[in-house]
Amino acid sequence: RDGRAVVTTPVGKRGLCPAFQEGVDYLPANSDEEFAQNVTRLLTNVELNEMICESALKKVQLYYSEEAFNEIVSLTLCSMS
């Protein structure tokens, strides 16, 4: 399968576009203990792992793919003409 479910810190979260939702596309970790707990949750709860992975992968493809990049560049160039 493509993609991986993610546990991220507040610093890592800054790199995500606002469309990514906590608990849907990633699990948050505000401390070392919470990070370890959420990694354990993903390793032991296959259903949660797959749900987060699938949801996040769809958003990565939508917002960060080569096609998305090309669309943004094209729209930007068209608006400059």
C-alpha angles and dihedrals in degrees: 000000000000123000136021133241111248138218110196140183125227088264092053091046090062089071093059123091115244091256090075110095128208111246092014104058100014142001118243126229120193095170140026089256093052090047091054092045093052094046088052090049091054093047094049102035106063093178093054091044093052094044093052092043094051095044094048093045091056090053093045089053091046098047107022107031125113088251092055091049092049091049092052092048091048093049091046093051092047091052090053094056 
